């Protein structure tokens, strides 16, 4: 199934409730914008461009997964092992003070404006740094630790990101099922889009997935119980400055 059609189906199936009056009032009165976001990272500038006052946690990344070794500041980037590309992955989260304020107002609003979310999707984001401490790329992956509903619609983040990078003229390819992959119900999505910045300085790779991996079933053969989280639903974006290239290893 094409990603756009599948996203429409998912949108109808998982559509959120209309915003409450309290949420509307909170949005009208307050706007929470992090002091520094992942979109503010400038390629070719030192990783220390990220102000410590704008972050809550710094650690080594795990290829888009949870943080590993904590770092005192961004100057310790070399503590993180270099990937095959030679780049070090540094994880960080936004300062969470605004999240606590929003949570006191209404949880729904906190979800919409959460410091570790992009377009209201919980994510893990990291900066890719070369041996000299220069930022050469960013990586954004939907957070696998999120709840079932957030995970199920994680694939839809790809729509937002494709729109954001439309000036890069991304070319998209639908990848057929391999290695025992199966649809979730009637839906199978595995799409990879690649593009180059208008100035030719950077390249991007966007991967969207929604399927069951080999061995994942909706019903346990042993217990006959429903296995709610037995599916793959994710969006993965990597943008890097040339001559580096995005990790091209597809999700299996």
PDB file of C-alpha atoms in Angstrom:
ATOM      1  CA  UNK A   1       0.000   0.000   0.000  1.00  0.00           C
ATOM      2  CA  UNK A   2       1.286   3.462  -0.903  1.00  0.00           C
ATOM      3  CA  UNK A   3       2.422   5.541   2.045  1.00  0.00           C
ATOM      4  CA  UNK A   4      -0.034   8.389   1.432  1.00  0.00           C
ATOM      5  CA  UNK A   5      -3.030   6.055   1.255  1.00  0.00           C
ATOM      6  CA  UNK A   6      -1.855   4.077   4.260  1.00  0.00           C
ATOM      7  CA  UNK A   7      -1.292   7.262   6.238  1.00  0.00           C
ATOM      8  CA  UNK A   8      -4.857   8.325   5.449  1.00  0.00           C
ATOM      9  CA  UNK A   9      -6.156   4.978   6.704  1.00  0.00           C
ATOM     10  CA  UNK A  10      -4.056   5.254   9.848  1.00  0.00           C
ATOM     11  CA  UNK A  11      -5.256   8.803  10.335  1.00  0.00           C
ATOM     12  CA  UNK A  12      -8.880   7.718  10.239  1.00  0.00           C
ATOM     13  CA  UNK A  13      -8.257   4.712  12.460  1.00  0.00           C
ATOM     14  CA  UNK A  14      -6.161   6.563  15.021  1.00  0.00           C
ATOM     15  CA  UNK A  15      -7.645  10.090  14.790  1.00  0.00           C
ATOM     16  CA  UNK A  16      -7.308  11.974  18.080  1.00  0.00           C
ATOM     17  CA  UNK A  17     -10.221  13.522  19.880  1.00  0.00           C
ATOM     18  CA  UNK A  18     -10.971  17.187  19.216  1.00  0.00           C
ATOM     19  CA  UNK A  19      -8.932  19.534  21.436  1.00  0.00           C
ATOM     20  CA  UNK A  20     -10.580  20.361  24.725  1.00  0.00           C
ATOM     21  CA  UNK A  21     -11.552  23.900  25.708  1.00  0.00           C
ATOM     22  CA  UNK A  22      -8.741  23.902  28.267  1.00  0.00           C
ATOM     23  CA  UNK A  23      -6.224  22.951  25.595  1.00  0.00           C
ATOM     24  CA  UNK A  24      -7.441  25.700  23.280  1.00  0.00           C
ATOM     25  CA  UNK A  25      -7.164  28.267  26.063  1.00  0.00           C
ATOM     26  CA  UNK A  26      -3.652  27.110  26.959  1.00  0.00           C
ATOM     27  CA  UNK A  27      -2.570  27.345  23.330  1.00  0.00           C
ATOM     28  CA  UNK A  28      -4.019  30.837  23.062  1.00  0.00           C
ATOM     29  CA  UNK A  29      -2.222  32.064  26.192  1.00  0.00           C
ATOM     30  CA  UNK A  30       1.123  30.279  26.093  1.00  0.00           C
ATOM     31  CA  UNK A  31       3.562  29.134  23.459  1.00  0.00           C
ATOM     32  CA  UNK A  32       6.481  26.931  24.485  1.00  0.00           C
ATOM     33  CA  UNK A  33       9.383  27.029  22.065  1.00  0.00           C
ATOM     34  CA  UNK A  34      12.680  25.427  23.144  1.00  0.00           C
ATOM     35  CA  UNK A  35      15.594  27.864  23.196  1.00  0.00           C
ATOM     36  CA  UNK A  36      17.520  25.570  20.834  1.00  0.00           C
ATOM     37  CA  UNK A  37      16.081  22.779  18.698  1.00  0.00           C
ATOM     38  CA  UNK A  38      17.548  20.037  16.563  1.00  0.00           C
ATOM     39  CA  UNK A  39      16.671  22.161  13.509  1.00  0.00           C
ATOM     40  CA  UNK A  40      18.998  24.902  14.784  1.00  0.00           C
ATOM     41  CA  UNK A  41      22.118  22.726  14.480  1.00  0.00           C
ATOM     42  CA  UNK A  42      24.456  24.310  11.923  1.00  0.00           C
ATOM     43  CA  UNK A  43      26.610  21.929   9.919  1.00  0.00           C
ATOM     44  CA  UNK A  44      30.259  22.951   9.809  1.00  0.00           C
ATOM     45  CA  UNK A  45      30.082  24.594  13.253  1.00  0.00           C
ATOM     46  CA  UNK A  46      31.404  23.110  16.526  1.00  0.00           C
ATOM     47  CA  UNK A  47      29.075  20.861  18.521  1.00  0.00           C
ATOM     48  CA  UNK A  48      29.491  23.393  21.343  1.00  0.00           C
ATOM     49  CA  UNK A  49      27.170  25.680  19.351  1.00  0.00           C
ATOM     50  CA  UNK A  50      24.375  24.011  21.364  1.00  0.00           C
ATOM     51  CA  UNK A  51      23.992  26.079  24.560  1.00  0.00           C
ATOM     52  CA  UNK A  52      24.132  24.015  27.733  1.00  0.00           C
ATOM     53  CA  UNK A  53      21.327  26.149  29.154  1.00  0.00           C
ATOM     54  CA  UNK A  54      19.000  24.760  26.480  1.00  0.00           C
ATOM     55  CA  UNK A  55      19.523  21.050  27.213  1.00  0.00           C
ATOM     56  CA  UNK A  56      18.551  18.706  30.031  1.00  0.00           C
ATOM     57  CA  UNK A  57      20.623  15.603  29.214  1.00  0.00           C
ATOM     58  CA  UNK A  58      23.700  14.892  27.078  1.00  0.00           C
ATOM     59  CA  UNK A  59      24.879  11.343  26.357  1.00  0.00           C
ATOM     60  CA  UNK A  60      26.291   9.063  23.697  1.00  0.00           C
ATOM     61  CA  UNK A  61      23.743   7.945  21.139  1.00  0.00           C
ATOM     62  CA  UNK A  62      22.920   4.376  20.133  1.00  0.00           C
ATOM     63  CA  UNK A  63      22.067   4.702  16.437  1.00  0.00           C
ATOM     64  CA  UNK A  64      18.756   6.382  17.143  1.00  0.00           C
ATOM     65  CA  UNK A  65      18.024   4.368  20.290  1.00  0.00           C
ATOM     66  CA  UNK A  66      18.027   5.339  23.986  1.00  0.00           C
ATOM     67  CA  UNK A  67      21.001   7.259  25.436  1.00  0.00           C
ATOM     68  CA  UNK A  68      23.995   5.331  26.752  1.00  0.00           C
ATOM     69  CA  UNK A  69      27.063   6.883  28.447  1.00  0.00           C
ATOM     70  CA  UNK A  70      26.211  10.263  30.050  1.00  0.00           C
ATOM     71  CA  UNK A  71      28.382  13.244  29.101  1.00  0.00           C
ATOM     72  CA  UNK A  72      29.069  16.302  31.254  1.00  0.00           C
ATOM     73  CA  UNK A  73      29.036  18.580  28.223  1.00  0.00           C
ATOM     74  CA  UNK A  74      29.436  18.513  24.448  1.00  0.00           C
ATOM     75  CA  UNK A  75      33.237  18.723  24.610  1.00  0.00           C
ATOM     76  CA  UNK A  76      33.223  15.046  25.685  1.00  0.00           C
ATOM     77  CA  UNK A  77      31.827  13.907  22.310  1.00  0.00           C
ATOM     78  CA  UNK A  78      34.901  11.727  21.641  1.00  0.00           C
ATOM     79  CA  UNK A  79      33.808   9.476  24.523  1.00  0.00           C
ATOM     80  CA  UNK A  80      31.160   8.162  22.135  1.00  0.00           C
ATOM     81  CA  UNK A  81      32.460   5.458  19.776  1.00  0.00           C
ATOM     82  CA  UNK A  82      32.820   6.467  16.148  1.00  0.00           C
ATOM     83  CA  UNK A  83      30.443   4.848  13.671  1.00  0.00           C
ATOM     84  CA  UNK A  84      31.628   3.298  10.407  1.00  0.00           C
ATOM     85  CA  UNK A  85      31.438   6.765   8.856  1.00  0.00           C
ATOM     86  CA  UNK A  86      33.877   8.084  11.453  1.00  0.00           C
ATOM     87  CA  UNK A  87      31.200  10.275  13.032  1.00  0.00           C
ATOM     88  CA  UNK A  88      30.328  10.255  16.742  1.00  0.00           C
ATOM     89  CA  UNK A  89      26.636  10.218  17.711  1.00  0.00           C
ATOM     90  CA  UNK A  90      25.740  12.616  20.547  1.00  0.00           C
ATOM     91  CA  UNK A  91      22.290  12.445  22.134  1.00  0.00           C
ATOM     92  CA  UNK A  92      20.615  15.357  23.891  1.00  0.00           C
ATOM     93  CA  UNK A  93      17.196  16.395  25.149  1.00  0.00           C
ATOM     94  CA  UNK A  94      15.724  19.846  25.464  1.00  0.00           C
ATOM     95  CA  UNK A  95      15.527  21.601  28.820  1.00  0.00           C
ATOM     96  CA  UNK A  96      12.419  20.076  30.413  1.00  0.00           C
ATOM     97  CA  UNK A  97      11.385  23.014  32.616  1.00  0.00           C
ATOM     98  CA  UNK A  98       8.792  24.134  30.074  1.00  0.00           C
ATOM     99  CA  UNK A  99       7.459  20.586  29.876  1.00  0.00           C
ATOM    100  CA  UNK A 100       6.803  20.598  33.624  1.00  0.00           C
ATOM    101  CA  UNK A 101       4.916  23.885  33.316  1.00  0.00           C
ATOM    102  CA  UNK A 102       2.835  22.555  30.443  1.00  0.00           C
ATOM    103  CA  UNK A 103       2.133  19.340  32.318  1.00  0.00           C
ATOM    104  CA  UNK A 104       0.730  21.381  35.204  1.00  0.00           C
ATOM    105  CA  UNK A 105      -1.712  22.932  32.750  1.00  0.00           C
ATOM    106  CA  UNK A 106      -2.823  19.843  30.879  1.00  0.00           C
ATOM    107  CA  UNK A 107      -1.187  16.573  29.826  1.00  0.00           C
ATOM    108  CA  UNK A 108      -2.639  16.829  26.341  1.00  0.00           C
ATOM    109  CA  UNK A 109      -0.885  20.138  25.806  1.00  0.00           C
ATOM    110  CA  UNK A 110       2.368  18.683  27.087  1.00  0.00           C
ATOM    111  CA  UNK A 111       2.085  15.939  24.472  1.00  0.00           C
ATOM    112  CA  UNK A 112       1.528  18.490  21.723  1.00  0.00           C
ATOM    113  CA  UNK A 113       4.492  20.637  22.779  1.00  0.00           C
ATOM    114  CA  UNK A 114       6.749  18.060  24.457  1.00  0.00           C
ATOM    115  CA  UNK A 115      10.447  18.809  24.400  1.00  0.00           C
ATOM    116  CA  UNK A 116      11.308  15.378  23.001  1.00  0.00           C
ATOM    117  CA  UNK A 117       8.734  15.422  20.241  1.00  0.00           C
ATOM    118  CA  UNK A 118       8.634  16.662  16.667  1.00  0.00           C
ATOM    119  CA  UNK A 119       5.287  17.352  15.008  1.00  0.00           C
ATOM    120  CA  UNK A 120       3.747  15.809  18.175  1.00  0.00           C
ATOM    121  CA  UNK A 121       5.591  12.486  17.659  1.00  0.00           C
ATOM    122  CA  UNK A 122       7.923  11.299  20.471  1.00  0.00           C
ATOM    123  CA  UNK A 123      11.424  11.063  19.016  1.00  0.00           C
ATOM    124  CA  UNK A 124      15.091  10.518  19.799  1.00  0.00           C
ATOM    125  CA  UNK A 125      17.379  13.033  18.126  1.00  0.00           C
ATOM    126  CA  UNK A 126      21.149  13.121  17.943  1.00  0.00           C
ATOM    127  CA  UNK A 127      23.943  15.144  16.374  1.00  0.00           C
ATOM    128  CA  UNK A 128      26.649  13.469  14.284  1.00  0.00           C
ATOM    129  CA  UNK A 129      30.080  14.941  15.038  1.00  0.00           C
ATOM    130  CA  UNK A 130      33.430  14.479  13.302  1.00  0.00           C
ATOM    131  CA  UNK A 131      36.777  13.877  15.036  1.00  0.00           C
ATOM    132  CA  UNK A 132      37.397  17.625  15.311  1.00  0.00           C
ATOM    133  CA  UNK A 133      34.136  18.223  17.155  1.00  0.00           C
ATOM    134  CA  UNK A 134      32.341  19.726  14.155  1.00  0.00           C
ATOM    135  CA  UNK A 135      28.638  18.980  13.631  1.00  0.00           C
ATOM    136  CA  UNK A 136      28.228  17.142  10.332  1.00  0.00           C
ATOM    137  CA  UNK A 137      24.714  15.764  10.605  1.00  0.00           C
ATOM    138  CA  UNK A 138      21.555  15.068  12.564  1.00  0.00           C
ATOM    139  CA  UNK A 139      19.571  11.891  13.142  1.00  0.00           C
ATOM    140  CA  UNK A 140      15.904  11.785  14.180  1.00  0.00           C
ATOM    141  CA  UNK A 141      14.170   8.481  14.987  1.00  0.00           C
ATOM    142  CA  UNK A 142      10.721   7.910  16.453  1.00  0.00           C
ATOM    143  CA  UNK A 143      11.021   6.681  20.033  1.00  0.00           C
ATOM    144  CA  UNK A 144      10.399   2.927  20.360  1.00  0.00           C
ATOM    145  CA  UNK A 145       9.752   3.414  24.086  1.00  0.00           C
ATOM    146  CA  UNK A 146       6.563   5.367  23.365  1.00  0.00           C
ATOM    147  CA  UNK A 147       3.119   3.955  24.109  1.00  0.00           C
ATOM    148  CA  UNK A 148       1.218   1.724  21.714  1.00  0.00           C
ATOM    149  CA  UNK A 149      -0.775   4.499  20.067  1.00  0.00           C
ATOM    150  CA  UNK A 150       2.271   6.710  19.533  1.00  0.00           C
ATOM    151  CA  UNK A 151       4.207   3.783  18.089  1.00  0.00           C
ATOM    152  CA  UNK A 152       1.380   2.809  15.765  1.00  0.00           C
ATOM    153  CA  UNK A 153       1.255   6.258  14.167  1.00  0.00           C
ATOM    154  CA  UNK A 154       5.037   6.822  14.224  1.00  0.00           C
ATOM    155  CA  UNK A 155       5.196   6.082  10.500  1.00  0.00           C
ATOM    156  CA  UNK A 156       3.128   9.208   9.847  1.00  0.00           C
ATOM    157  CA  UNK A 157       5.975  11.485  10.934  1.00  0.00           C
ATOM    158  CA  UNK A 158       7.517  10.725   7.540  1.00  0.00           C
ATOM    159  CA  UNK A 159       4.767  12.785   5.889  1.00  0.00           C
ATOM    160  CA  UNK A 160       5.744  15.872   7.894  1.00  0.00           C
ATOM    161  CA  UNK A 161       9.438  15.412   7.239  1.00  0.00           C
ATOM    162  CA  UNK A 162       8.938  14.802   3.528  1.00  0.00           C
ATOM    163  CA  UNK A 163       7.096  18.109   3.400  1.00  0.00           C
ATOM    164  CA  UNK A 164       9.813  19.877   5.369  1.00  0.00           C
ATOM    165  CA  UNK A 165      12.456  18.655   2.939  1.00  0.00           C
ATOM    166  CA  UNK A 166      10.412  19.091  -0.244  1.00  0.00           C
ATOM    167  CA  UNK A 167      12.894  21.723  -1.549  1.00  0.00           C
ATOM    168  CA  UNK A 168      15.457  18.909  -1.587  1.00  0.00           C
ATOM    169  CA  UNK A 169      13.360  17.108  -4.258  1.00  0.00           C
ATOM    170  CA  UNK A 170      13.375  13.738  -2.465  1.00  0.00           C
ATOM    171  CA  UNK A 171      13.079  10.634  -4.631  1.00  0.00           C
ATOM    172  CA  UNK A 172      11.102   7.870  -2.904  1.00  0.00           C
ATOM    173  CA  UNK A 173      11.136   4.114  -3.407  1.00  0.00           C
ATOM    174  CA  UNK A 174       8.738   1.526  -1.996  1.00  0.00           C
ATOM    175  CA  UNK A 175      10.735  -1.444  -0.691  1.00  0.00           C
ATOM    176  CA  UNK A 176       9.130  -4.907  -1.047  1.00  0.00           C
ATOM    177  CA  UNK A 177       8.756  -7.214   1.946  1.00  0.00           C
ATOM    178  CA  UNK A 178      11.799  -9.341   2.789  1.00  0.00           C
ATOM    179  CA  UNK A 179      12.979 -11.749   5.491  1.00  0.00           C
ATOM    180  CA  UNK A 180       9.520 -12.841   6.584  1.00  0.00           C
ATOM    181  CA  UNK A 181       8.076  -9.337   6.898  1.00  0.00           C
ATOM    182  CA  UNK A 182       4.267  -9.241   6.884  1.00  0.00           C
ATOM    183  CA  UNK A 183       1.598  -6.518   6.688  1.00  0.00           C
ATOM    184  CA  UNK A 184      -0.119  -5.242   9.813  1.00  0.00           C
ATOM    185  CA  UNK A 185      -3.654  -6.166   8.857  1.00  0.00           C
ATOM    186  CA  UNK A 186      -3.686  -5.162   5.193  1.00  0.00           C
ATOM    187  CA  UNK A 187      -1.043  -2.445   5.456  1.00  0.00           C
ATOM    188  CA  UNK A 188       2.632  -2.806   4.589  1.00  0.00           C
ATOM    189  CA  UNK A 189       4.841   0.282   4.382  1.00  0.00           C
ATOM    190  CA  UNK A 190       8.557   0.387   3.746  1.00  0.00           C
ATOM    191  CA  UNK A 191       9.591   3.518   1.903  1.00  0.00           C
ATOM    192  CA  UNK A 192      12.981   5.171   1.562  1.00  0.00           C
ATOM    193  CA  UNK A 193      13.374   8.742   0.283  1.00  0.00           C
ATOM    194  CA  UNK A 194      16.672  10.440  -0.513  1.00  0.00           C
ATOM    195  CA  UNK A 195      17.468  13.989  -1.547  1.00  0.00           C
ATOM    196  CA  UNK A 196      20.134  16.666  -1.784  1.00  0.00           C
ATOM    197  CA  UNK A 197      19.978  20.199  -0.414  1.00  0.00           C
ATOM    198  CA  UNK A 198      19.461  22.947  -3.014  1.00  0.00           C
ATOM    199  CA  UNK A 199      23.039  24.166  -2.459  1.00  0.00           C
ATOM    200  CA  UNK A 200      24.414  20.625  -2.804  1.00  0.00           C
ATOM    201  CA  UNK A 201      26.064  20.762   0.624  1.00  0.00           C
ATOM    202  CA  UNK A 202      24.073  18.007   2.377  1.00  0.00           C
ATOM    203  CA  UNK A 203      22.103  14.847   1.672  1.00  0.00           C
ATOM    204  CA  UNK A 204      19.116  13.345   3.461  1.00  0.00           C
ATOM    205  CA  UNK A 205      17.660   9.868   3.847  1.00  0.00           C
ATOM    206  CA  UNK A 206      14.150   9.313   5.204  1.00  0.00           C
ATOM    207  CA  UNK A 207      12.854   5.810   5.986  1.00  0.00           C
ATOM    208  CA  UNK A 208       9.258   4.986   6.933  1.00  0.00           C
ATOM    209  CA  UNK A 209       8.228   1.506   8.115  1.00  0.00           C
ATOM    210  CA  UNK A 210       4.991  -0.148   9.155  1.00  0.00           C
ATOM    211  CA  UNK A 211       4.919  -3.962   9.150  1.00  0.00           C
ATOM    212  CA  UNK A 212       5.425  -7.057  11.258  1.00  0.00           C
ATOM    213  CA  UNK A 213       8.943  -8.416  11.421  1.00  0.00           C
ATOM    214  CA  UNK A 214       9.680 -12.110  11.053  1.00  0.00           C
ATOM    215  CA  UNK A 215       8.194 -13.967  14.013  1.00  0.00           C
ATOM    216  CA  UNK A 216       5.910 -11.119  15.086  1.00  0.00           C
ATOM    217  CA  UNK A 217       2.251 -12.116  15.253  1.00  0.00           C
ATOM    218  CA  UNK A 218      -0.839 -10.360  16.558  1.00  0.00           C
ATOM    219  CA  UNK A 219      -1.843 -13.443  18.593  1.00  0.00           C
ATOM    220  CA  UNK A 220       0.551 -15.497  20.721  1.00  0.00           C
ATOM    221  CA  UNK A 221       0.596 -19.126  19.584  1.00  0.00           C
ATOM    222  CA  UNK A 222       1.355 -20.236  23.140  1.00  0.00           C
ATOM    223  CA  UNK A 223      -1.154 -18.174  25.134  1.00  0.00           C
ATOM    224  CA  UNK A 224      -3.607 -17.068  22.427  1.00  0.00           C
ATOM    225  CA  UNK A 225      -3.370 -13.581  23.925  1.00  0.00           C
ATOM    226  CA  UNK A 226      -3.261 -10.419  21.829  1.00  0.00           C
ATOM    227  CA  UNK A 227       0.296  -9.090  21.390  1.00  0.00           C
ATOM    228  CA  UNK A 228      -0.394  -5.383  21.003  1.00  0.00           C
ATOM    229  CA  UNK A 229       3.155  -4.159  20.445  1.00  0.00           C
ATOM    230  CA  UNK A 230       4.320  -6.838  18.046  1.00  0.00           C
ATOM    231  CA  UNK A 231       4.826  -4.615  15.010  1.00  0.00           C
ATOM    232  CA  UNK A 232       7.353  -2.220  13.486  1.00  0.00           C
ATOM    233  CA  UNK A 233       6.211   1.376  13.021  1.00  0.00           C
ATOM    234  CA  UNK A 234       8.899   4.011  12.723  1.00  0.00           C
ATOM    235  CA  UNK A 235      10.262   7.038  10.929  1.00  0.00           C
ATOM    236  CA  UNK A 236      13.999   7.579  10.629  1.00  0.00           C
ATOM    237  CA  UNK A 237      15.634  10.712   9.216  1.00  0.00           C
ATOM    238  CA  UNK A 238      19.329  11.296   8.707  1.00  0.00           C
ATOM    239  CA  UNK A 239      20.762  14.483   7.226  1.00  0.00           C
ATOM    240  CA  UNK A 240      24.527  14.830   6.785  1.00  0.00           C
ATOM    241  CA  UNK A 241      26.946  17.298   5.283  1.00  0.00           C
ATOM    242  CA  UNK A 242      29.010  16.038   2.362  1.00  0.00           C
ATOM    243  CA  UNK A 243      31.374  14.255   1.910  1.00  0.00           C
ATOM    244  CA  UNK A 244      29.692  12.138   4.590  1.00  0.00           C
ATOM    245  CA  UNK A 245      26.640  10.080   3.614  1.00  0.00           C
ATOM    246  CA  UNK A 246      23.570   8.899   5.550  1.00  0.00           C
ATOM    247  CA  UNK A 247      23.582   5.367   6.924  1.00  0.00           C
ATOM    248  CA  UNK A 248      21.911   3.363   4.163  1.00  0.00           C
ATOM    249  CA  UNK A 249      21.244   0.189   6.170  1.00  0.00           C
ATOM    250  CA  UNK A 250      17.515  -0.584   5.751  1.00  0.00           C
ATOM    251  CA  UNK A 251      15.303  -1.658   8.633  1.00  0.00           C
ATOM    252  CA  UNK A 252      14.853  -5.445   8.708  1.00  0.00           C
TER     253      UNK A 252
END
